[in-house]
């Protein structure tokens, strides 16, 4: 590429990275707010999380537009092209993470303020904290092309899976003992599942970062979680 | 583009479409087999669905490689470039549909052969049938750039959501009356949710097809389902 094209390309890439960082920050904030809304039974905050998700979707659309523009105008070479396509894939994953946070928030009104019902899920906030940190670190690993940090994210996914297994068993036991709470507990089960999926998606991002940085794939760990409660 | 480049580009696009059609066919087959495995408690078939998902993932990787190659070698212009990027997005969605089918199959061994437990979910196979047809039609709409068919897919998503709401209520009632089945019913709840998500993803594909064919977006229906059981 001519020098001015390289400069323009670098500026585009900077803007792309900025958008992804903003999107990641918003997704993390959405997870945190959704969990706060759940714990405090704060319906206003829950509605806010649902509304804010539109901004995450809008950033994804913006990234997509920018990627097409970068490819069309700058005709990046193989490696740069792969980076740009990787950015597109990563925003797709972050958008899904935002959706999971939104889904958690949407369930808040369906779980009535009943201290006893919420008692069995004291693990959920800590579980969400780990998942949210994984999202944070996965995007930091992407920004810094840090393969070691990416590996650390992938390894932490078992923590989230272990949390999920505990929550699943605790909730099932609680439902058996308190059949009146079954409907609410079912929503809590889905919330636990959503958090578990956030961990999976952070892991996916970390795996993409690792591959981009090293050219190697990490050994297959066969996550995907649906049977994680085994 | 020079004429030979156009011809090569068209051949690449044909190959791309062929791969997407194959992937879609495999995803549909996976949904069907997963449901058959569930109904017949066929653990061998369930394991087969899980194993076959690797082929769907492999096709996604192949499409991604081909897309990068097409962009790098053929330098498609704006509209063609958008089509190629759309293909990349669509295979991402089909890959997720395959994952949902795999997740259903993974739960089969966790649901013990108990005719009474399966009784409340007589709706699941019909629900899966509608979702699977949506996937089929969404990919046909993509292949034929058929905006009307895409609209029909989007409209059918409410059928799947209605099924889901019925299954959710039926299962909760069943759990209350039969606390011993709670753990199995929880798995069935997740299966229902997976099918509901397949419908959502087919809808996403249809929305992309509609946008590509008309340049318009369909009115926002705010799906995403987590609160569909309201």
PDB file of N, CA and C in Angstrom, chain A residues 7-73:
ATOM      1  N   UNK A   7      -1.362   4.811   6.346  1.00  0.00           N
ATOM      2  CA  UNK A   7      -1.743   5.677   7.466  1.00  0.00           C
ATOM      3  C   UNK A   7      -3.269   5.637   7.635  1.00  0.00           C
ATOM      4  N   UNK A   8      -3.984   5.764   6.505  1.00  0.00           N
ATOM      5  CA  UNK A   8      -5.450   5.744   6.572  1.00  0.00           C
ATOM      6  C   UNK A   8      -5.924   4.398   7.108  1.00  0.00           C
ATOM      7  N   UNK A   9      -5.257   3.322   6.684  1.00  0.00           N
ATOM      8  CA  UNK A   9      -5.624   1.988   7.159  1.00  0.00           C
ATOM      9  C   UNK A   9      -5.427   1.888   8.677  1.00  0.00           C
ATOM     10  N   UNK A  10      -4.260   2.388   9.133  1.00  0.00           N
ATOM     11  CA  UNK A  10      -3.991   2.339  10.574  1.00  0.00           C
ATOM     12  C   UNK A  10      -5.029   3.131  11.356  1.00  0.00           C
ATOM     13  N   UNK A  11      -5.443   4.247  10.790  1.00  0.00           N
ATOM     14  CA  UNK A  11      -6.472   5.052  11.470  1.00  0.00           C
ATOM     15  C   UNK A  11      -7.793   4.299  11.531  1.00  0.00           C
ATOM     16  N   UNK A  12      -8.125   3.636  10.425  1.00  0.00           N
ATOM     17  CA  UNK A  12      -9.355   2.825  10.405  1.00  0.00           C
ATOM     18  C   UNK A  12      -9.287   1.722  11.471  1.00  0.00           C
ATOM     19  N   UNK A  13      -8.124   1.073  11.536  1.00  0.00           N
ATOM     20  CA  UNK A  13      -7.955  -0.018  12.505  1.00  0.00           C
ATOM     21  C   UNK A  13      -8.077   0.518  13.925  1.00  0.00           C
ATOM     22  N   UNK A  14      -7.495   1.695  14.167  1.00  0.00           N
ATOM     23  CA  UNK A  14      -7.617   2.316  15.494  1.00  0.00           C
ATOM     24  C   UNK A  14      -9.084   2.569  15.828  1.00  0.00           C
ATOM     25  N   UNK A  15      -9.823   3.056  14.839  1.00  0.00           N
ATOM     26  CA  UNK A  15     -11.231   3.340  15.083  1.00  0.00           C
ATOM     27  C   UNK A  15     -11.990   2.039  15.362  1.00  0.00           C
ATOM     28  N   UNK A  16     -11.627   1.009  14.608  1.00  0.00           N
ATOM     29  CA  UNK A  16     -12.235  -0.312  14.793  1.00  0.00           C
ATOM     30  C   UNK A  16     -11.980  -0.815  16.213  1.00  0.00           C
ATOM     31  N   UNK A  17     -10.742  -0.705  16.643  1.00  0.00           N
ATOM     32  CA  UNK A  17     -10.384  -1.168  17.986  1.00  0.00           C
ATOM     33  C   UNK A  17     -11.104  -0.341  19.058  1.00  0.00           C
ATOM     34  N   UNK A  18     -11.227   0.950  18.789  1.00  0.00           N
ATOM     35  CA  UNK A  18     -11.935   1.827  19.734  1.00  0.00           C
ATOM     36  C   UNK A  18     -13.388   1.409  19.881  1.00  0.00           C
ATOM     37  N   UNK A  19     -14.021   1.110  18.745  1.00  0.00           N
ATOM     38  CA  UNK A  19     -15.431   0.689  18.772  1.00  0.00           C
ATOM     39  C   UNK A  19     -15.586  -0.634  19.521  1.00  0.00           C
ATOM     40  N   UNK A  20     -14.658  -1.554  19.278  1.00  0.00           N
ATOM     41  CA  UNK A  20     -14.743  -2.853  19.954  1.00  0.00           C
ATOM     42  C   UNK A  20     -14.553  -2.686  21.458  1.00  0.00           C
ATOM     43  N   UNK A  21     -13.606  -1.812  21.840  1.00  0.00           N
ATOM     44  CA  UNK A  21     -13.380  -1.570  23.271  1.00  0.00           C
ATOM     45  C   UNK A  21     -14.635  -0.965  23.903  1.00  0.00           C
ATOM     46  N   UNK A  22     -15.262  -0.029  23.195  1.00  0.00           N
ATOM     47  CA  UNK A  22     -16.479   0.592  23.737  1.00  0.00           C
ATOM     48  C   UNK A  22     -17.578  -0.458  23.896  1.00  0.00           C
ATOM     49  N   UNK A  23     -17.709  -1.282  22.874  1.00  0.00           N
ATOM     50  CA  UNK A  23     -18.734  -2.319  22.887  1.00  0.00           C
ATOM     51  C   UNK A  23     -18.499  -3.284  24.053  1.00  0.00           C
ATOM     52  N   UNK A  24     -17.239  -3.680  24.237  1.00  0.00           N
ATOM     53  CA  UNK A  24     -16.906  -4.591  25.331  1.00  0.00           C
ATOM     54  C   UNK A  24     -17.219  -3.970  26.678  1.00  0.00           C
ATOM     55  N   UNK A  25     -16.863  -2.687  26.829  1.00  0.00           N
ATOM     56  CA  UNK A  25     -17.154  -1.985  28.079  1.00  0.00           C
ATOM     57  C   UNK A  25     -18.647  -1.966  28.358  1.00  0.00           C
ATOM     58  N   UNK A  26     -19.422  -1.721  27.313  1.00  0.00           N
ATOM     59  CA  UNK A  26     -20.880  -1.689  27.484  1.00  0.00           C
ATOM     60  C   UNK A  26     -21.434  -3.063  27.839  1.00  0.00           C
ATOM     61  N   UNK A  27     -20.865  -4.103  27.222  1.00  0.00           N
ATOM     62  CA  UNK A  27     -21.341  -5.459  27.527  1.00  0.00           C
ATOM     63  C   UNK A  27     -21.042  -5.819  28.981  1.00  0.00           C
ATOM     64  N   UNK A  28     -19.813  -5.491  29.443  1.00  0.00           N
ATOM     65  CA  UNK A  28     -19.470  -5.736  30.850  1.00  0.00           C
ATOM     66  C   UNK A  28     -20.420  -4.995  31.784  1.00  0.00           C
ATOM     67  N   UNK A  29     -20.644  -3.710  31.477  1.00  0.00           N
ATOM     68  CA  UNK A  29     -21.530  -2.892  32.317  1.00  0.00           C
ATOM     69  C   UNK A  29     -22.933  -3.492  32.335  1.00  0.00           C
ATOM     70  N   UNK A  30     -23.378  -4.040  31.185  1.00  0.00           N
ATOM     71  CA  UNK A  30     -24.722  -4.623  31.102  1.00  0.00           C
ATOM     72  C   UNK A  30     -24.836  -5.847  32.013  1.00  0.00           C
ATOM     73  N   UNK A  31     -23.774  -6.668  32.037  1.00  0.00           N
ATOM     74  CA  UNK A  31     -23.791  -7.852  32.912  1.00  0.00           C
ATOM     75  C   UNK A  31     -23.914  -7.406  34.369  1.00  0.00           C
ATOM     76  N   UNK A  32     -23.060  -6.440  34.729  1.00  0.00           N
ATOM     77  CA  UNK A  32     -23.033  -5.949  36.113  1.00  0.00           C
ATOM     78  C   UNK A  32     -24.390  -5.366  36.513  1.00  0.00           C
ATOM     79  N   UNK A  33     -24.944  -4.501  35.643  1.00  0.00           N
ATOM     80  CA  UNK A  33     -26.218  -3.857  35.964  1.00  0.00           C
ATOM     81  C   UNK A  33     -27.350  -4.875  36.035  1.00  0.00           C
ATOM     82  N   UNK A  34     -27.323  -5.860  35.148  1.00  0.00           N
ATOM     83  CA  UNK A  34     -28.385  -6.870  35.161  1.00  0.00           C
ATOM     84  C   UNK A  34     -28.362  -7.627  36.488  1.00  0.00           C
ATOM     85  N   UNK A  35     -27.160  -7.947  36.976  1.00  0.00           N
ATOM     86  CA  UNK A  35     -27.064  -8.684  38.235  1.00  0.00           C
ATOM     87  C   UNK A  35     -27.477  -7.805  39.411  1.00  0.00           C
ATOM     88  N   UNK A  36     -27.102  -6.527  39.373  1.00  0.00           N
ATOM     89  CA  UNK A  36     -27.530  -5.599  40.430  1.00  0.00           C
ATOM     90  C   UNK A  36     -29.047  -5.491  40.425  1.00  0.00           C
ATOM     91  N   UNK A  37     -29.622  -5.375  39.226  1.00  0.00           N
ATOM     92  CA  UNK A  37     -31.078  -5.272  39.117  1.00  0.00           C
ATOM     93  C   UNK A  37     -31.745  -6.521  39.695  1.00  0.00           C
ATOM     94  N   UNK A  38     -31.140  -7.686  39.431  1.00  0.00           N
ATOM     95  CA  UNK A  38     -31.694  -8.937  39.956  1.00  0.00           C
ATOM     96  C   UNK A  38     -31.634  -8.958  41.486  1.00  0.00           C
ATOM     97  N   UNK A  39     -30.476  -8.606  42.037  1.00  0.00           N
ATOM     98  CA  UNK A  39     -30.311  -8.679  43.490  1.00  0.00           C
ATOM     99  C   UNK A  39     -31.201  -7.683  44.222  1.00  0.00           C
ATOM    100  N   UNK A  40     -31.328  -6.474  43.635  1.00  0.00           N
ATOM    101  CA  UNK A  40     -32.104  -5.422  44.312  1.00  0.00           C
ATOM    102  C   UNK A  40     -33.547  -5.406  43.851  1.00  0.00           C
ATOM    103  N   UNK A  41     -33.893  -6.311  42.931  1.00  0.00           N
ATOM    104  CA  UNK A  41     -35.245  -6.309  42.358  1.00  0.00           C
ATOM    105  C   UNK A  41     -35.566  -4.927  41.795  1.00  0.00           C
ATOM    106  N   UNK A  42     -34.593  -4.373  41.105  1.00  0.00           N
ATOM    107  CA  UNK A  42     -34.703  -3.008  40.588  1.00  0.00           C
ATOM    108  C   UNK A  42     -35.206  -3.063  39.131  1.00  0.00           C
ATOM    109  N   UNK A  43     -36.523  -2.879  38.976  1.00  0.00           N
ATOM    110  CA  UNK A  43     -37.115  -3.018  37.647  1.00  0.00           C
ATOM    111  C   UNK A  43     -36.710  -1.890  36.699  1.00  0.00           C
ATOM    112  N   UNK A  44     -36.452  -0.711  37.266  1.00  0.00           N
ATOM    113  CA  UNK A  44     -36.042   0.429  36.430  1.00  0.00           C
ATOM    114  C   UNK A  44     -34.661   0.154  35.826  1.00  0.00           C
ATOM    115  N   UNK A  45     -33.757  -0.309  36.668  1.00  0.00           N
ATOM    116  CA  UNK A  45     -32.408  -0.632  36.187  1.00  0.00           C
ATOM    117  C   UNK A  45     -32.469  -1.767  35.152  1.00  0.00           C
ATOM    118  N   UNK A  46     -33.317  -2.764  35.417  1.00  0.00           N
ATOM    119  CA  UNK A  46     -33.460  -3.879  34.473  1.00  0.00           C
ATOM    120  C   UNK A  46     -33.930  -3.364  33.113  1.00  0.00           C
ATOM    121  N   UNK A  47     -34.922  -2.471  33.125  1.00  0.00           N
ATOM    122  CA  UNK A  47     -35.437  -1.912  31.870  1.00  0.00           C
ATOM    123  C   UNK A  47     -34.347  -1.121  31.151  1.00  0.00           C
ATOM    124  N   UNK A  48     -33.494  -0.461  31.948  1.00  0.00           N
ATOM    125  CA  UNK A  48     -32.398   0.326  31.377  1.00  0.00           C
ATOM    126  C   UNK A  48     -31.409  -0.583  30.635  1.00  0.00           C
ATOM    127  N   UNK A  49     -31.108  -1.724  31.230  1.00  0.00           N
ATOM    128  CA  UNK A  49     -30.186  -2.677  30.589  1.00  0.00           C
ATOM    129  C   UNK A  49     -30.764  -3.128  29.240  1.00  0.00           C
ATOM    130  N   UNK A  50     -32.064  -3.416  29.236  1.00  0.00           N
ATOM    131  CA  UNK A  50     -32.714  -3.853  27.998  1.00  0.00           C
ATOM    132  C   UNK A  50     -32.629  -2.740  26.944  1.00  0.00           C
ATOM    133  N   UNK A  51     -32.901  -1.508  27.367  1.00  0.00           N
ATOM    134  CA  UNK A  51     -32.872  -0.381  26.424  1.00  0.00           C
ATOM    135  C   UNK A  51     -31.446  -0.134  25.908  1.00  0.00           C
ATOM    136  N   UNK A  52     -30.476  -0.216  26.811  1.00  0.00           N
ATOM    137  CA  UNK A  52     -29.080   0.075  26.436  1.00  0.00           C
ATOM    138  C   UNK A  52     -28.521  -0.932  25.436  1.00  0.00           C
ATOM    139  N   UNK A  53     -29.128  -2.120  25.377  1.00  0.00           N
ATOM    140  CA  UNK A  53     -28.600  -3.124  24.461  1.00  0.00           C
ATOM    141  C   UNK A  53     -28.666  -2.656  23.009  1.00  0.00           C
ATOM    142  N   UNK A  54     -29.607  -1.764  22.719  1.00  0.00           N
ATOM    143  CA  UNK A  54     -29.723  -1.235  21.349  1.00  0.00           C
ATOM    144  C   UNK A  54     -28.433  -0.530  20.929  1.00  0.00           C
ATOM    145  N   UNK A  55     -27.759   0.101  21.913  1.00  0.00           N
ATOM    146  CA  UNK A  55     -26.507   0.798  21.597  1.00  0.00           C
ATOM    147  C   UNK A  55     -25.416  -0.217  21.223  1.00  0.00           C
ATOM    148  N   UNK A  56     -25.409  -1.340  21.931  1.00  0.00           N
ATOM    149  CA  UNK A  56     -24.427  -2.390  21.602  1.00  0.00           C
ATOM    150  C   UNK A  56     -24.688  -2.899  20.177  1.00  0.00           C
ATOM    151  N   UNK A  57     -25.959  -3.122  19.857  1.00  0.00           N
ATOM    152  CA  UNK A  57     -26.306  -3.581  18.502  1.00  0.00           C
ATOM    153  C   UNK A  57     -25.895  -2.542  17.458  1.00  0.00           C
ATOM    154  N   UNK A  58     -26.079  -1.253  17.810  1.00  0.00           N
ATOM    155  CA  UNK A  58     -25.736  -0.184  16.864  1.00  0.00           C
ATOM    156  C   UNK A  58     -24.232  -0.158  16.600  1.00  0.00           C
ATOM    157  N   UNK A  59     -23.439  -0.408  17.654  1.00  0.00           N
ATOM    158  CA  UNK A  59     -21.983  -0.415  17.451  1.00  0.00           C
ATOM    159  C   UNK A  59     -21.595  -1.581  16.544  1.00  0.00           C
ATOM    160  N   UNK A  60     -22.251  -2.721  16.727  1.00  0.00           N
ATOM    161  CA  UNK A  60     -21.951  -3.854  15.842  1.00  0.00           C
ATOM    162  C   UNK A  60     -22.200  -3.468  14.378  1.00  0.00           C
ATOM    163  N   UNK A  61     -23.336  -2.798  14.139  1.00  0.00           N
ATOM    164  CA  UNK A  61     -23.664  -2.387  12.772  1.00  0.00           C
ATOM    165  C   UNK A  61     -22.614  -1.410  12.236  1.00  0.00           C
ATOM    166  N   UNK A  62     -22.143  -0.523  13.125  1.00  0.00           N
ATOM    167  CA  UNK A  62     -21.133   0.464  12.737  1.00  0.00           C
ATOM    168  C   UNK A  62     -19.814  -0.235  12.366  1.00  0.00           C
ATOM    169  N   UNK A  63     -19.442  -1.218  13.167  1.00  0.00           N
ATOM    170  CA  UNK A  63     -18.207  -1.967  12.891  1.00  0.00           C
ATOM    171  C   UNK A  63     -18.321  -2.671  11.538  1.00  0.00           C
ATOM    172  N   UNK A  64     -19.497  -3.254  11.308  1.00  0.00           N
ATOM    173  CA  UNK A  64     -19.699  -3.973  10.053  1.00  0.00           C
ATOM    174  C   UNK A  64     -19.536  -3.037   8.847  1.00  0.00           C
ATOM    175  N   UNK A  65     -20.129  -1.867   8.979  1.00  0.00           N
ATOM    176  CA  UNK A  65     -20.036  -0.865   7.908  1.00  0.00           C
ATOM    177  C   UNK A  65     -18.576  -0.456   7.688  1.00  0.00           C
ATOM    178  N   UNK A  66     -17.896  -0.204   8.810  1.00  0.00           N
ATOM    179  CA  UNK A  66     -16.495   0.219   8.735  1.00  0.00           C
ATOM    180  C   UNK A  66     -15.625  -0.881   8.118  1.00  0.00           C
ATOM    181  N   UNK A  67     -15.890  -2.122   8.472  1.00  0.00           N
ATOM    182  CA  UNK A  67     -15.101  -3.233   7.928  1.00  0.00           C
ATOM    183  C   UNK A  67     -15.265  -3.309   6.408  1.00  0.00           C
ATOM    184  N   UNK A  68     -16.493  -3.184   5.945  1.00  0.00           N
ATOM    185  CA  UNK A  68     -16.732  -3.238   4.497  1.00  0.00           C
ATOM    186  C   UNK A  68     -16.022  -2.072   3.807  1.00  0.00           C
ATOM    187  N   UNK A  69     -16.093  -0.908   4.437  1.00  0.00           N
ATOM    188  CA  UNK A  69     -15.439   0.286   3.894  1.00  0.00           C
ATOM    189  C   UNK A  69     -13.916   0.110   3.843  1.00  0.00           C
ATOM    190  N   UNK A  70     -13.360  -0.404   4.934  1.00  0.00           N
ATOM    191  CA  UNK A  70     -11.904  -0.609   4.996  1.00  0.00           C
ATOM    192  C   UNK A  70     -11.464  -1.568   3.896  1.00  0.00           C
ATOM    193  N   UNK A  71     -12.207  -2.657   3.752  1.00  0.00           N
ATOM    194  CA  UNK A  71     -11.829  -3.648   2.730  1.00  0.00           C
ATOM    195  C   UNK A  71     -11.947  -3.039   1.328  1.00  0.00           C
ATOM    196  N   UNK A  72     -13.045  -2.333   1.097  1.00  0.00           N
ATOM    197  CA  UNK A  72     -13.289  -1.783  -0.243  1.00  0.00           C
ATOM    198  C   UNK A  72     -12.281  -0.689  -0.597  1.00  0.00           C
ATOM    199  N   UNK A  73     -11.982   0.191   0.372  1.00  0.00           N
ATOM    200  CA  UNK A  73     -11.122   1.343   0.057  1.00  0.00           C
ATOM    201  C   UNK A  73      -9.641   1.048   0.212  1.00  0.00           C
TER     202      UNK A  73
END
